[in-house]
Short mmCIF file of C-alpha atoms and ligand atoms in Angstrom, two decimals:
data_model
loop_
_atom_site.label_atom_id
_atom_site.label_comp_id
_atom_site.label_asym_id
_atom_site.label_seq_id
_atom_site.Cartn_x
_atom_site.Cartn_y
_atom_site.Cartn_z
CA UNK A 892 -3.40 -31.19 -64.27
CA UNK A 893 -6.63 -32.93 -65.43
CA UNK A 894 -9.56 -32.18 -62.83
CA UNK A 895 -11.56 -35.40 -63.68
CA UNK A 896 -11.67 -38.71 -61.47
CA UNK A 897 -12.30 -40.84 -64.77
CA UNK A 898 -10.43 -41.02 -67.47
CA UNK A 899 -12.79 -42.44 -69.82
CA UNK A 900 -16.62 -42.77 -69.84
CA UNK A 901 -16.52 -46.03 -71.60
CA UNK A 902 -16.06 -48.11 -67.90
CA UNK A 903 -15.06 -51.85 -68.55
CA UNK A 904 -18.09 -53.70 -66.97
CA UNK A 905 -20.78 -55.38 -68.85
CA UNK A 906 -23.67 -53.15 -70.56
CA UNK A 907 -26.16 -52.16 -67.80
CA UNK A 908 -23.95 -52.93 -64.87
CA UNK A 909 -24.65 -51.45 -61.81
CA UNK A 910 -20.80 -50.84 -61.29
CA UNK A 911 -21.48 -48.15 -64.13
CA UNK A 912 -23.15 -45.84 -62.53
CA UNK A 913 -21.71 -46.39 -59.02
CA UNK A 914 -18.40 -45.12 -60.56
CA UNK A 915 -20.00 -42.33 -62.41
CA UNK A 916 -21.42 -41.12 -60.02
CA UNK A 917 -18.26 -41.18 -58.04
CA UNK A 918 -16.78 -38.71 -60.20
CA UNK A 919 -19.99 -37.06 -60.39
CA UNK A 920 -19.42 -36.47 -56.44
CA UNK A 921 -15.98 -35.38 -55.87
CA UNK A 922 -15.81 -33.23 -59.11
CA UNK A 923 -18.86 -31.24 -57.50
CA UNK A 924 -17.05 -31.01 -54.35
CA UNK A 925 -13.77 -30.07 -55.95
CA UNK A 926 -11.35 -32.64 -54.83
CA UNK A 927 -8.56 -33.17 -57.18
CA UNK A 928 -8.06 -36.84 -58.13
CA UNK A 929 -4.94 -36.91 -56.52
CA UNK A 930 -6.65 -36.38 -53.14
CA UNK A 931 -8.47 -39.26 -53.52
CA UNK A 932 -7.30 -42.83 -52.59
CA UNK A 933 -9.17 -45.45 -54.14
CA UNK A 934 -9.08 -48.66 -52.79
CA UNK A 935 -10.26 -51.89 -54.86
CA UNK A 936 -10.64 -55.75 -54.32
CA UNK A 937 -11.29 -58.38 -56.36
CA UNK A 938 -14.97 -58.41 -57.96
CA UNK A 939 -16.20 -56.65 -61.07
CA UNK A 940 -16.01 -53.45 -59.28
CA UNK A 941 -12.08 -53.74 -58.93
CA UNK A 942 -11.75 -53.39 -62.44
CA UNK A 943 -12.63 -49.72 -62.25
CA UNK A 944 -9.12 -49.57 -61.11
CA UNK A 945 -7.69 -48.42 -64.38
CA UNK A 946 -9.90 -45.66 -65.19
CA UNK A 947 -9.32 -43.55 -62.41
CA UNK A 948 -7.17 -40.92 -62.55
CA UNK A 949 -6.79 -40.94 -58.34
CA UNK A 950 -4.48 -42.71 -56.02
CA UNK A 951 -5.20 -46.42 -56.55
CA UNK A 952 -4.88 -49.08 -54.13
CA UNK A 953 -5.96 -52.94 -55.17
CA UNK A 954 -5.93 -55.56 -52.73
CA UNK A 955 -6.69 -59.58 -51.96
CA UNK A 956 -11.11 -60.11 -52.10
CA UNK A 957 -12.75 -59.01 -49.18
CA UNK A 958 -9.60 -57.05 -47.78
CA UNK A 959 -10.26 -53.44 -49.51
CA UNK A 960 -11.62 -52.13 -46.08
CA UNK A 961 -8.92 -53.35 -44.01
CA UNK A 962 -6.33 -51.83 -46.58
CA UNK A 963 -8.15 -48.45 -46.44
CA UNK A 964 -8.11 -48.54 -42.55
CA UNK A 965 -4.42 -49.01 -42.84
CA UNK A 966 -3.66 -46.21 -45.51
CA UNK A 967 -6.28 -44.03 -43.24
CA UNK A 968 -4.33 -44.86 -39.91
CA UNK A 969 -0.81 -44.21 -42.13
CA UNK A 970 -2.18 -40.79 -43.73
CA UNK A 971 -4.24 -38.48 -41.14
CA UNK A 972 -4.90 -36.04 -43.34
CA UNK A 973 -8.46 -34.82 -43.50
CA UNK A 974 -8.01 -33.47 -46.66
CA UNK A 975 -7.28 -36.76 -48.40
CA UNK A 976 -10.52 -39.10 -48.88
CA UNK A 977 -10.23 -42.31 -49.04
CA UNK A 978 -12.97 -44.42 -50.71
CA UNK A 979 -13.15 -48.18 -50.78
CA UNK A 980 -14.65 -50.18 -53.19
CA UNK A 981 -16.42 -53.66 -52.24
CA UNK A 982 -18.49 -56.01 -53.78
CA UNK A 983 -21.54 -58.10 -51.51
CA UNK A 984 -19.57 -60.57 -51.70
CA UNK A 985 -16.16 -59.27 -50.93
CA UNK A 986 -18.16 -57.05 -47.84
CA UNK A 987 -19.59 -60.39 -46.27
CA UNK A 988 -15.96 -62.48 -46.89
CA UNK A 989 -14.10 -59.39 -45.40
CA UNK A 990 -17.22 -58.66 -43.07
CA UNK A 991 -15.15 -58.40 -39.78
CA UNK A 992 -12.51 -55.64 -41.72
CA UNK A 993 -15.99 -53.52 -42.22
CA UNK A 994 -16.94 -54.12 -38.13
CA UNK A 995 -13.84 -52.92 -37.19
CA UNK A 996 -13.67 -49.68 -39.83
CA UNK A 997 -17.04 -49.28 -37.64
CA UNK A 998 -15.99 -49.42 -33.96
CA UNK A 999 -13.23 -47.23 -34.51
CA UNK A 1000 -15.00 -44.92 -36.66
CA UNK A 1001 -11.98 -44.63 -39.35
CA UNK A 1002 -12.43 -41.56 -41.55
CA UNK A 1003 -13.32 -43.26 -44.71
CA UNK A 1004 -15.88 -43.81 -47.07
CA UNK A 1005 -17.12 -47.81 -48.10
CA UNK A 1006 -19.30 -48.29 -50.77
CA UNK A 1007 -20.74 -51.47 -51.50
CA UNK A 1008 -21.81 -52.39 -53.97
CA UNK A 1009 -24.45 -54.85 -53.78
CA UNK A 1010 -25.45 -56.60 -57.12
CA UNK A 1011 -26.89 -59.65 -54.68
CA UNK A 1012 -24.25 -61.92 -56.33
CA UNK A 1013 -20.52 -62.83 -56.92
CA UNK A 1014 -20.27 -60.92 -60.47
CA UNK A 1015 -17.04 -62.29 -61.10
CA UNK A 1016 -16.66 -65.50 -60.40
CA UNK A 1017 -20.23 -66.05 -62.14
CA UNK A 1018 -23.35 -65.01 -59.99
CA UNK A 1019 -22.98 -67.40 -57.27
CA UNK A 1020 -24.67 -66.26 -53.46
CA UNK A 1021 -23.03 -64.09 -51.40
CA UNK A 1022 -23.97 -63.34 -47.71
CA UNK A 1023 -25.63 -60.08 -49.15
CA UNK A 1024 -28.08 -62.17 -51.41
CA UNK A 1025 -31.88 -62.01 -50.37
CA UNK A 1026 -33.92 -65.03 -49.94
CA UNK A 1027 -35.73 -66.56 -53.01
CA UNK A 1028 -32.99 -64.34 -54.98
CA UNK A 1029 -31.88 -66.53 -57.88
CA UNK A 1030 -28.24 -67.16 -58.34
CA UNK A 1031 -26.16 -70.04 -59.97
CA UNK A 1032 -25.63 -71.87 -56.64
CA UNK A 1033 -29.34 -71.48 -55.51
CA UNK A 1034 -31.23 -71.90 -58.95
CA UNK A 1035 -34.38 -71.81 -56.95
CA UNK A 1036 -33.95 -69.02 -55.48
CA UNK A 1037 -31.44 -68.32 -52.00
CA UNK A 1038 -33.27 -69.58 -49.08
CA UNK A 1039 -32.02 -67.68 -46.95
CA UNK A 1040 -31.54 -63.83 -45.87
CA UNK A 1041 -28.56 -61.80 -46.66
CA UNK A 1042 -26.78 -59.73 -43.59
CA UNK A 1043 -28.68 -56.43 -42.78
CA UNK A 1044 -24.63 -55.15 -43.12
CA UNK A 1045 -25.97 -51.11 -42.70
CA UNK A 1046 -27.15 -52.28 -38.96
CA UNK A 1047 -24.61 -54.06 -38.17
CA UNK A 1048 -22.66 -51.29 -39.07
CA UNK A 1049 -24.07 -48.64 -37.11
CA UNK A 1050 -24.51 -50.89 -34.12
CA UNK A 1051 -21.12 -50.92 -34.30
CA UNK A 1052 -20.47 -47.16 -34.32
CA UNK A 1053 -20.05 -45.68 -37.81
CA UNK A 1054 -20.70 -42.17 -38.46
CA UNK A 1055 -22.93 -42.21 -41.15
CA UNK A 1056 -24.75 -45.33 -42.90
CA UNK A 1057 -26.88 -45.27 -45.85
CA UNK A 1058 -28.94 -47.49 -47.86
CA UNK A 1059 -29.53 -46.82 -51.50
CA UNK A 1060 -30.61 -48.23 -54.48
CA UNK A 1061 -28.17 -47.76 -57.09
CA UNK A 1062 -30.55 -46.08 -59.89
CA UNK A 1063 -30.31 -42.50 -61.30
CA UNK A 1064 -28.07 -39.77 -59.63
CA UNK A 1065 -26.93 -40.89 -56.57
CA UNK A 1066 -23.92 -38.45 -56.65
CA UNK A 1067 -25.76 -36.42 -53.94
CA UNK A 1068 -25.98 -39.50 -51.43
CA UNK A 1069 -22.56 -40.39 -52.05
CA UNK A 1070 -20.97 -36.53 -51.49
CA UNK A 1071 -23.03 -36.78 -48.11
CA UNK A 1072 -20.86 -40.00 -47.10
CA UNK A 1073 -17.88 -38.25 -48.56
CA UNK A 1074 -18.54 -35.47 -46.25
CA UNK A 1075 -18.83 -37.52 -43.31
CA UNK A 1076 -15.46 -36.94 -40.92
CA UNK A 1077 -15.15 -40.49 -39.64
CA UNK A 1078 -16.85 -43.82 -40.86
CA UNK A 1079 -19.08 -44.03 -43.64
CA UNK A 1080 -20.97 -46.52 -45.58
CA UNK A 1081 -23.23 -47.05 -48.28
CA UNK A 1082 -24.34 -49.96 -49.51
CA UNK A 1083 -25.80 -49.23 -53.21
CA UNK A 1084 -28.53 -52.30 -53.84
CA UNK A 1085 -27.95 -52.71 -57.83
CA UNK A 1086 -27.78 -55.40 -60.50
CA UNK A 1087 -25.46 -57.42 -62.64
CA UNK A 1088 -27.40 -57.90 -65.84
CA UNK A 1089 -25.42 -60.50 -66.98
CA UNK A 1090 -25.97 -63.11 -64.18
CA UNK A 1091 -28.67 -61.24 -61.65
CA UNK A 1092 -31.33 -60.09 -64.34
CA UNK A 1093 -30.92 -63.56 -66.61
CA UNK A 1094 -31.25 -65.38 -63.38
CA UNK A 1095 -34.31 -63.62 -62.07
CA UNK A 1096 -35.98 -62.63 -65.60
CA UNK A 1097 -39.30 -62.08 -64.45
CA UNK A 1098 -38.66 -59.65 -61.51
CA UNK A 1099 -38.95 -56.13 -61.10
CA UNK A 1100 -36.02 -54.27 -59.40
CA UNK A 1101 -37.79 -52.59 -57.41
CA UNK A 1102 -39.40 -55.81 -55.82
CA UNK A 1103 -35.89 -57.20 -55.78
CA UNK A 1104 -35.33 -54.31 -53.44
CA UNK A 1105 -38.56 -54.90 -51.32
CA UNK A 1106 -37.81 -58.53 -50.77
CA UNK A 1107 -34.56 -57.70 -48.99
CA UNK A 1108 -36.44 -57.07 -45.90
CA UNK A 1109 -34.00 -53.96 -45.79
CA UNK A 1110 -35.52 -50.46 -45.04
CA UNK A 1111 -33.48 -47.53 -47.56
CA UNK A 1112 -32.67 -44.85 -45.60
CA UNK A 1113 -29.86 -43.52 -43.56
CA UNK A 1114 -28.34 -43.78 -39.70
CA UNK A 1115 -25.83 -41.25 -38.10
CA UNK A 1116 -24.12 -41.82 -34.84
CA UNK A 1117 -22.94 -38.71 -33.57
CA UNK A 1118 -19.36 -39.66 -32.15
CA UNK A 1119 -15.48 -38.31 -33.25
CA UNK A 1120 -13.79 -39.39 -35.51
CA UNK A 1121 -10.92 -42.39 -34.90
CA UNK A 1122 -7.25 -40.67 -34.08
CA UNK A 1123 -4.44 -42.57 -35.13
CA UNK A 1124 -0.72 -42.16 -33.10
CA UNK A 1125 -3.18 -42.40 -29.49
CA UNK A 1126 -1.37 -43.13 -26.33
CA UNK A 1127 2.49 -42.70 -26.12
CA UNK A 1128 4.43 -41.64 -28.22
CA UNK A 1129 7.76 -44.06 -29.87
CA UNK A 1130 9.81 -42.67 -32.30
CA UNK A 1131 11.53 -45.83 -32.49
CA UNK A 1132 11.44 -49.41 -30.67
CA UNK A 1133 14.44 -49.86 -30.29
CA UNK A 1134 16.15 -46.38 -28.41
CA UNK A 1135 13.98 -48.06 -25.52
CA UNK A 1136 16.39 -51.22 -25.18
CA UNK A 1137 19.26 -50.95 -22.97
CA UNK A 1138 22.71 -50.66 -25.09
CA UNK A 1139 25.13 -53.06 -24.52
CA UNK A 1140 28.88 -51.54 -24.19
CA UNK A 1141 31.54 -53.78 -26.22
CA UNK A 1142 33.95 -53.88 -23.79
CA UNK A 1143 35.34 -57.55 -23.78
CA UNK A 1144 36.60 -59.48 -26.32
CA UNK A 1145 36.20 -63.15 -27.86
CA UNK A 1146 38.98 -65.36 -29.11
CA UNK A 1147 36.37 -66.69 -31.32
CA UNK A 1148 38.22 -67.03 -34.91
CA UNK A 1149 35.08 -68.87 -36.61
CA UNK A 1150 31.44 -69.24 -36.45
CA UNK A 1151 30.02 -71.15 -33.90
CA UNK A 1152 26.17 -72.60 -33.42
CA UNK A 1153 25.21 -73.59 -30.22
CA UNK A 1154 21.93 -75.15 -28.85
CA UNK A 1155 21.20 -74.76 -25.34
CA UNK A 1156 18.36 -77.63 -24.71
CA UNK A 1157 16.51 -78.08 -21.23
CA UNK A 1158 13.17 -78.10 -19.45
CA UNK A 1159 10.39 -75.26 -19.47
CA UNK A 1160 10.80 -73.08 -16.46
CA UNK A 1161 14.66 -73.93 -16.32
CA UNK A 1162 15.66 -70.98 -17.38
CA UNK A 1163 17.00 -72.02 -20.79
CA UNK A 1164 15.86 -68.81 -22.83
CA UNK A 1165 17.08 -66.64 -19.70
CA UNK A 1166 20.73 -68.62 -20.17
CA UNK A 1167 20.28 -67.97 -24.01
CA UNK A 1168 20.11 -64.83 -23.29
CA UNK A 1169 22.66 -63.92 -21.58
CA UNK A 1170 24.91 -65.86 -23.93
CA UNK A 1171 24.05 -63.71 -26.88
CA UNK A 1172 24.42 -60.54 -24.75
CA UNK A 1173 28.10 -61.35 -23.41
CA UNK A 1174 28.87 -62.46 -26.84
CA UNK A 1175 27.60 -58.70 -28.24
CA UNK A 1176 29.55 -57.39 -25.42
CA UNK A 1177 32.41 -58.86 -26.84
CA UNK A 1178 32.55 -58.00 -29.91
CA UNK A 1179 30.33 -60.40 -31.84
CA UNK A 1180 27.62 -61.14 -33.87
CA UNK A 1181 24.84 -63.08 -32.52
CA UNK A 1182 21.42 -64.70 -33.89
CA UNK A 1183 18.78 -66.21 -31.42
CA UNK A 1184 16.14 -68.21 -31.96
CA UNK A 1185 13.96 -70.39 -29.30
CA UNK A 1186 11.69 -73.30 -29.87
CA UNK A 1187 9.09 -74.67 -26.98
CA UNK A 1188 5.74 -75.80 -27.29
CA UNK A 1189 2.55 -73.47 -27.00
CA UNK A 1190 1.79 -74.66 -23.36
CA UNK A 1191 5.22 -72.55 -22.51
CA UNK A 1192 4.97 -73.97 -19.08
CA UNK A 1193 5.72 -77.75 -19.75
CA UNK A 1194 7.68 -79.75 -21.99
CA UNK A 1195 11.58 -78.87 -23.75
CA UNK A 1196 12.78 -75.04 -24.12
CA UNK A 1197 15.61 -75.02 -26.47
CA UNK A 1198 17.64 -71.98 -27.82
CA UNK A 1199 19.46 -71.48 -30.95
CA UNK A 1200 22.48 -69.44 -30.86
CA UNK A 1201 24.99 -67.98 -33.79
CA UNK A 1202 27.84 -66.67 -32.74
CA UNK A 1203 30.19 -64.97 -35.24
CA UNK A 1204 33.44 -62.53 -35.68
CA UNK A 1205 31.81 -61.78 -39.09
CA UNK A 1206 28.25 -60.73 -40.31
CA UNK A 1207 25.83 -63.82 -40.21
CA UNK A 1208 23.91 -64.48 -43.35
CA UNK A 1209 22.18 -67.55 -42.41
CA UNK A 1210 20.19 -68.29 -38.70
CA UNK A 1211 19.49 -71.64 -38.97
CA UNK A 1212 21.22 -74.71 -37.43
CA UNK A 1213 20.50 -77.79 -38.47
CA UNK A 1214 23.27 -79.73 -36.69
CA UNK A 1215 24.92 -77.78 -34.06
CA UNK A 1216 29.07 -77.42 -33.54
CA UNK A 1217 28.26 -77.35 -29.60
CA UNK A 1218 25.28 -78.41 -27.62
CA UNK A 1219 24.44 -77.96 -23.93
CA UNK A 1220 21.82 -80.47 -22.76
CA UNK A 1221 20.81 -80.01 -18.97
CA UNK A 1222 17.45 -82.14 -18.72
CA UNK A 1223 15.66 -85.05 -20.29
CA UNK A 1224 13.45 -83.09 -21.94
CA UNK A 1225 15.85 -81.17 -23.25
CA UNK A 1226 17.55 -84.47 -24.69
CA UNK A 1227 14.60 -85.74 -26.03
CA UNK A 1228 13.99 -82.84 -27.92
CA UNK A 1229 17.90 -82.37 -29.48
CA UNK A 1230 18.89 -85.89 -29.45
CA UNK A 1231 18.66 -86.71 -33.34
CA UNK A 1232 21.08 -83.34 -33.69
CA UNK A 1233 23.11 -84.30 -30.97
CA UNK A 1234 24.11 -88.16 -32.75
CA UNK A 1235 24.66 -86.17 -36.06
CA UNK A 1236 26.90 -83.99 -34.77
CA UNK A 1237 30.39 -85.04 -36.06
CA UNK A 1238 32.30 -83.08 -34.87
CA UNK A 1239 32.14 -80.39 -31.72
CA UNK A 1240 31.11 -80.50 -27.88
CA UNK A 1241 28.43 -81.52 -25.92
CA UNK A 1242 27.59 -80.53 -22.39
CA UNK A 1243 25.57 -82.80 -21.00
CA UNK A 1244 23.70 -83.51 -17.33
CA UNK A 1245 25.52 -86.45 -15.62
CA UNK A 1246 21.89 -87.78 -14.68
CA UNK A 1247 21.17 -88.21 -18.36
CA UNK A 1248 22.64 -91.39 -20.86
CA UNK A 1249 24.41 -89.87 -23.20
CA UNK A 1250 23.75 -90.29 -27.11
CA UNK A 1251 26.16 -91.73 -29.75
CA UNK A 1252 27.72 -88.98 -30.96
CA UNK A 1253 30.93 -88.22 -32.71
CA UNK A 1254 31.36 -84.86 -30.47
CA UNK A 1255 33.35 -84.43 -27.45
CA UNK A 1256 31.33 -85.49 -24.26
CA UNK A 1257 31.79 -83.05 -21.55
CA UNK A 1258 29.72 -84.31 -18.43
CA UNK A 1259 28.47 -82.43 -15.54
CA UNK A 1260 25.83 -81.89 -12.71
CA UNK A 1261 24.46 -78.86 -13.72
CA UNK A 1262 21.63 -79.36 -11.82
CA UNK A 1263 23.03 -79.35 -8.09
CA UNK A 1264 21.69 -76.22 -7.47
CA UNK A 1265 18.65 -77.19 -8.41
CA UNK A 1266 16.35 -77.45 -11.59
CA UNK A 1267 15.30 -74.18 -11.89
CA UNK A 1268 19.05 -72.78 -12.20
CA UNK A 1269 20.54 -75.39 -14.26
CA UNK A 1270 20.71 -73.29 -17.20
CA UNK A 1271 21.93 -70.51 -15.96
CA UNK A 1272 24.62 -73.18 -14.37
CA UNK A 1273 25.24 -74.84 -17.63
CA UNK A 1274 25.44 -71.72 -19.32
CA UNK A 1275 28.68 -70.46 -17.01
CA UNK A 1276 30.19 -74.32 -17.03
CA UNK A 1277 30.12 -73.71 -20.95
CA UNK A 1278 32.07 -70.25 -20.57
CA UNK A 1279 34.67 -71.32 -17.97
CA UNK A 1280 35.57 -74.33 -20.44
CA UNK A 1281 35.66 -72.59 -23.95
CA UNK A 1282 37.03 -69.68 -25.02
CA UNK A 1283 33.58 -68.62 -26.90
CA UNK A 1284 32.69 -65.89 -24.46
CA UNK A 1285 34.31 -65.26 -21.27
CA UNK A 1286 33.09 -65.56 -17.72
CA UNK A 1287 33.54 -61.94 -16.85
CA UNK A 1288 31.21 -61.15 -19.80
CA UNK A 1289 28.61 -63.15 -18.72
CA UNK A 1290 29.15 -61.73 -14.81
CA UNK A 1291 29.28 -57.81 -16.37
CA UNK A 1292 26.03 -59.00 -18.32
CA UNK A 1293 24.04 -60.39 -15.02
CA UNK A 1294 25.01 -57.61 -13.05
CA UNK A 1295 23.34 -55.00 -15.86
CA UNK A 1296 20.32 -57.00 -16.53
CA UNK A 1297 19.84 -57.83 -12.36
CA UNK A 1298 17.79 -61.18 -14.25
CA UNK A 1299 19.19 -63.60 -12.09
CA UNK A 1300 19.98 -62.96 -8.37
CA UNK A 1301 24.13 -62.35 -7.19
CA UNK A 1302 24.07 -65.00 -4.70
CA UNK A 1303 23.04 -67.84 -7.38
CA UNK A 1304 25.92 -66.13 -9.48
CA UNK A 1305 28.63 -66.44 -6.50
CA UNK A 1306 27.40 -70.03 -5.57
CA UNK A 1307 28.18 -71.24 -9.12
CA UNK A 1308 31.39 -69.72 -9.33
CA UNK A 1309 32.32 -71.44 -6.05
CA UNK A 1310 31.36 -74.94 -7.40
CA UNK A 1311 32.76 -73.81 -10.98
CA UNK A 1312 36.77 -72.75 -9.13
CA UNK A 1313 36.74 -75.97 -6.67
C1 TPP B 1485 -10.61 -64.96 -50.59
C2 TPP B 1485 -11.13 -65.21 -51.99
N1 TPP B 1485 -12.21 -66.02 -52.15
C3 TPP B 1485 -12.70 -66.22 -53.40
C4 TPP B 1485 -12.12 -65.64 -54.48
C5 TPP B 1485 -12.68 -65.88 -55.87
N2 TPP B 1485 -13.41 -64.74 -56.35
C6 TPP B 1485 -12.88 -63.85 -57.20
S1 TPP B 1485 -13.97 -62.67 -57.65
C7 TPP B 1485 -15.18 -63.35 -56.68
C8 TPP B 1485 -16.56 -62.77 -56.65
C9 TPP B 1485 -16.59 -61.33 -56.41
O1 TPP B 1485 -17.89 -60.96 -56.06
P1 TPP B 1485 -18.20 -59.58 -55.36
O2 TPP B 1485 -17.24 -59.34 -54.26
O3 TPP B 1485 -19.64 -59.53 -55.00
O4 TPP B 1485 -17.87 -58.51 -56.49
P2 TPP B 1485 -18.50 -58.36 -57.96
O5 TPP B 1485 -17.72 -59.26 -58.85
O6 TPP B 1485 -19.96 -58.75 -57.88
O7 TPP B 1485 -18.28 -56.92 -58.26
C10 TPP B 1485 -14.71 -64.48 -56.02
C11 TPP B 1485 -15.52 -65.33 -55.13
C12 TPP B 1485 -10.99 -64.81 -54.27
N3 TPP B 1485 -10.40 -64.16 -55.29
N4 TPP B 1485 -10.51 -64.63 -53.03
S1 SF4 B 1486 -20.55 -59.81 -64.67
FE1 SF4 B 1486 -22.14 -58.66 -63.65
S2 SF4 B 1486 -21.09 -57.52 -62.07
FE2 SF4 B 1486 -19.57 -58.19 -63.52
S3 SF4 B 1486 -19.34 -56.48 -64.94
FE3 SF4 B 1486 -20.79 -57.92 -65.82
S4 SF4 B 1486 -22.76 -57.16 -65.15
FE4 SF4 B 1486 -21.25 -56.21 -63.86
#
């Protein structure tokens, strides 16, 4: 198996490019310190520098511009193996559009190494100013020069607690300040100050580097907080999300030949979803399959709550309802909200509150007052009106299903069944 991160010297970027020597001296790096390519995962974004992608004979990860840090958090939170490195690639620009992904990386101190590589420009997309750029820095959006300052993105950084930061310029062997982030067990960073002689140097033909450098306002140098390194799997412990939901025994059935979609439309705080709820339980109980789906506004608290319920003796393929074979309505906003279903339906049932006019429809009109026992039940009322008329899901499976959730209170339950047998 080949020891060597590259596999090529001739690197796509332009002649001169600062990429060039980043990446060599990359290799440089981790060949000194032994790590096999395969122990390296190399994570790309969009830029110039992203191109490397195909020359490298490690893992290689290539995401959306600006994202590369937040995709090597997520392959360092998935991995946890300290003898993997992971090394993400990012461009000035990509570092200030994805600057948040890089704050974060910080705070939790996530064991892996950012380099960034800062040719004061958007190389790619054809030298425009990134939030990296330095004032009076030249660039094809600011032909006068940027007028203002670039992030100081190594401070920021440590403020926010990474490891190790360093600030280089990108110019002879720099393999020995990169193996010193590469060492680092937690979060480091090292933003490599370089140029992009096609758009940087014709853009800014009479200055030096060096005073490119100066006029950052940027000291080189390097800043360590001691602190450990970020832990993934913290806290307790789930194997899976669902062994802690309660199983529901199948032990009624449904007469139900067909597939069925209800919609269950009332008020906020009526207890619509609750009633939903229950539905789709007592119809797994007996034997069926169920989709849910519930629509309210943002402000929860006010407005319509409406559920959307599948019920099926076979597998369902498809969740949506667009008109429904059965609707219960139990409140005006409820109507409001399902009223253009409700006078397409052509077919079907609809419950509805005897306070409220009822739409033209084509379905069955079953009338009720489902809200005698006040507003706040009326769902949970409508919901056991629906049962005791149809032979969807039975009574006793919604009763068996109240009594294991203890949701709704045994008094409410006995009071509806009174109205519901008289
Ligand atoms: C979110 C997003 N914004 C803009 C672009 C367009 N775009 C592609 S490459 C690029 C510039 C990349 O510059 P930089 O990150 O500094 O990397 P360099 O090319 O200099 O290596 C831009 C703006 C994009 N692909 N995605
Ligand atoms: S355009 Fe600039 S950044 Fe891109 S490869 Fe060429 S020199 Fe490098």
């Amino acid at each position: 198996m080949t020891t060597s991160i590259l596999n090529t010297t001739a690197l796509p970027f332009c002649k001169g490019c600062g990429h060039d020597i980043i990446a060599k001296n990359i290799a440089k790096a981790l060949e000194r310190m032994n790590i096999k390519p395969l122990d390296v995962i190399s994570v790309t974004d969009i830029g110039c520098h992203g191109i490397i992608d195909k020359a490298l004979n490690t893992h290689t990860v290539h995401g959306l511009h600006g994202r590369s840090p937040a995709l090597g958090t997520g392959i360092a939170f998935g991995i946890d193996d300290p003898s993997k490195k992971i090394i993400v690639f990012v461009g000035d620009g990509g570092a200030t559009i994805g600057l948040q992904h890089i704050m974060e990386a910080s705070r939790l101190n996530v064991n892996m190494t950012v380099l960034i590589h800062n040719n004061f420009l958007y190389g790619m997309t054809g030298g425009q100013t990134s939030g990296l750029t330095p004032t009076g820095f030249a660039t094809t959006t600011s032909t006068d020069g940027n007028p203002f300052s670039g992030y100081d993105i190594c401070a920021m950084a440590s403020a926010a607690g990474a490891a190790y930061v360093s600030r280089i310029t990108g110019i002879g062997d720099i393999s020995g300040n990169l193996e010193k982030a590469f060492n680092v067990k937690g979060f480091s960073l090292v933003e490599i100050m370089e140029i992009c002689p096609s758009y940087g140097v014709k853009l800014n033909q009479k200055r030096k580097f060096s005073e490119i450098v100066e006029s950052t306002g940027k000291p080189l140098g390097e800043w360590v907080n001691d602190r450990n390194s970020f832990v993934p799997y913290q806290g307790k412990k789930t194997s899976d999300m669902f062994s802690r939901l309660p199983k529901i025994s199948k032990d009624f059935k449904s007469d139900l030949a067909n597939p069925i979609s209800i919609i269950l439309s009332g008020s906020a705080g009526e207890g619509v979803q609750l009633a939903a709820g229950l539905i789709s339980k007592a119809a797994i109980r007996s034997n069926l399959y169920v989709t849910q789906k519930g629509s309210y506004p943002v402000t929860v608290g006010v407005g319509f709550s409406t559920a959307e319920i599948n019920l099926s003796p076979q597998d369902i393929n498809f969740h949506g309802i667009d008109i429904p074979d059965l609707a219960i309505i139990t409140s005006t906003d409820g109507l409001i909200h399902s009223k253009n279903r409700v006078e397409r339906m052509t077919g079907g049932t609809l419950f509805i509150d005897t306070s409220l006019q009822v739409p033209t429809t084509k379905a069955i009109v079953i009338q009720h007052d489902f809200r005698q026992l006040g507003a706040r039940d009326s769902s949970i009322y409508a919901t056991f009106y629906f049962a005791s008329k149809t032979n969807v899901i039975s009574v006793d499976a919604l009763m068996k299903t109240v009594e294991e959730e203890g949701k709704t209170d045994k008094m409410l339950i006995d009071k509806i069944m009174e109205r519901l047998n008289n």
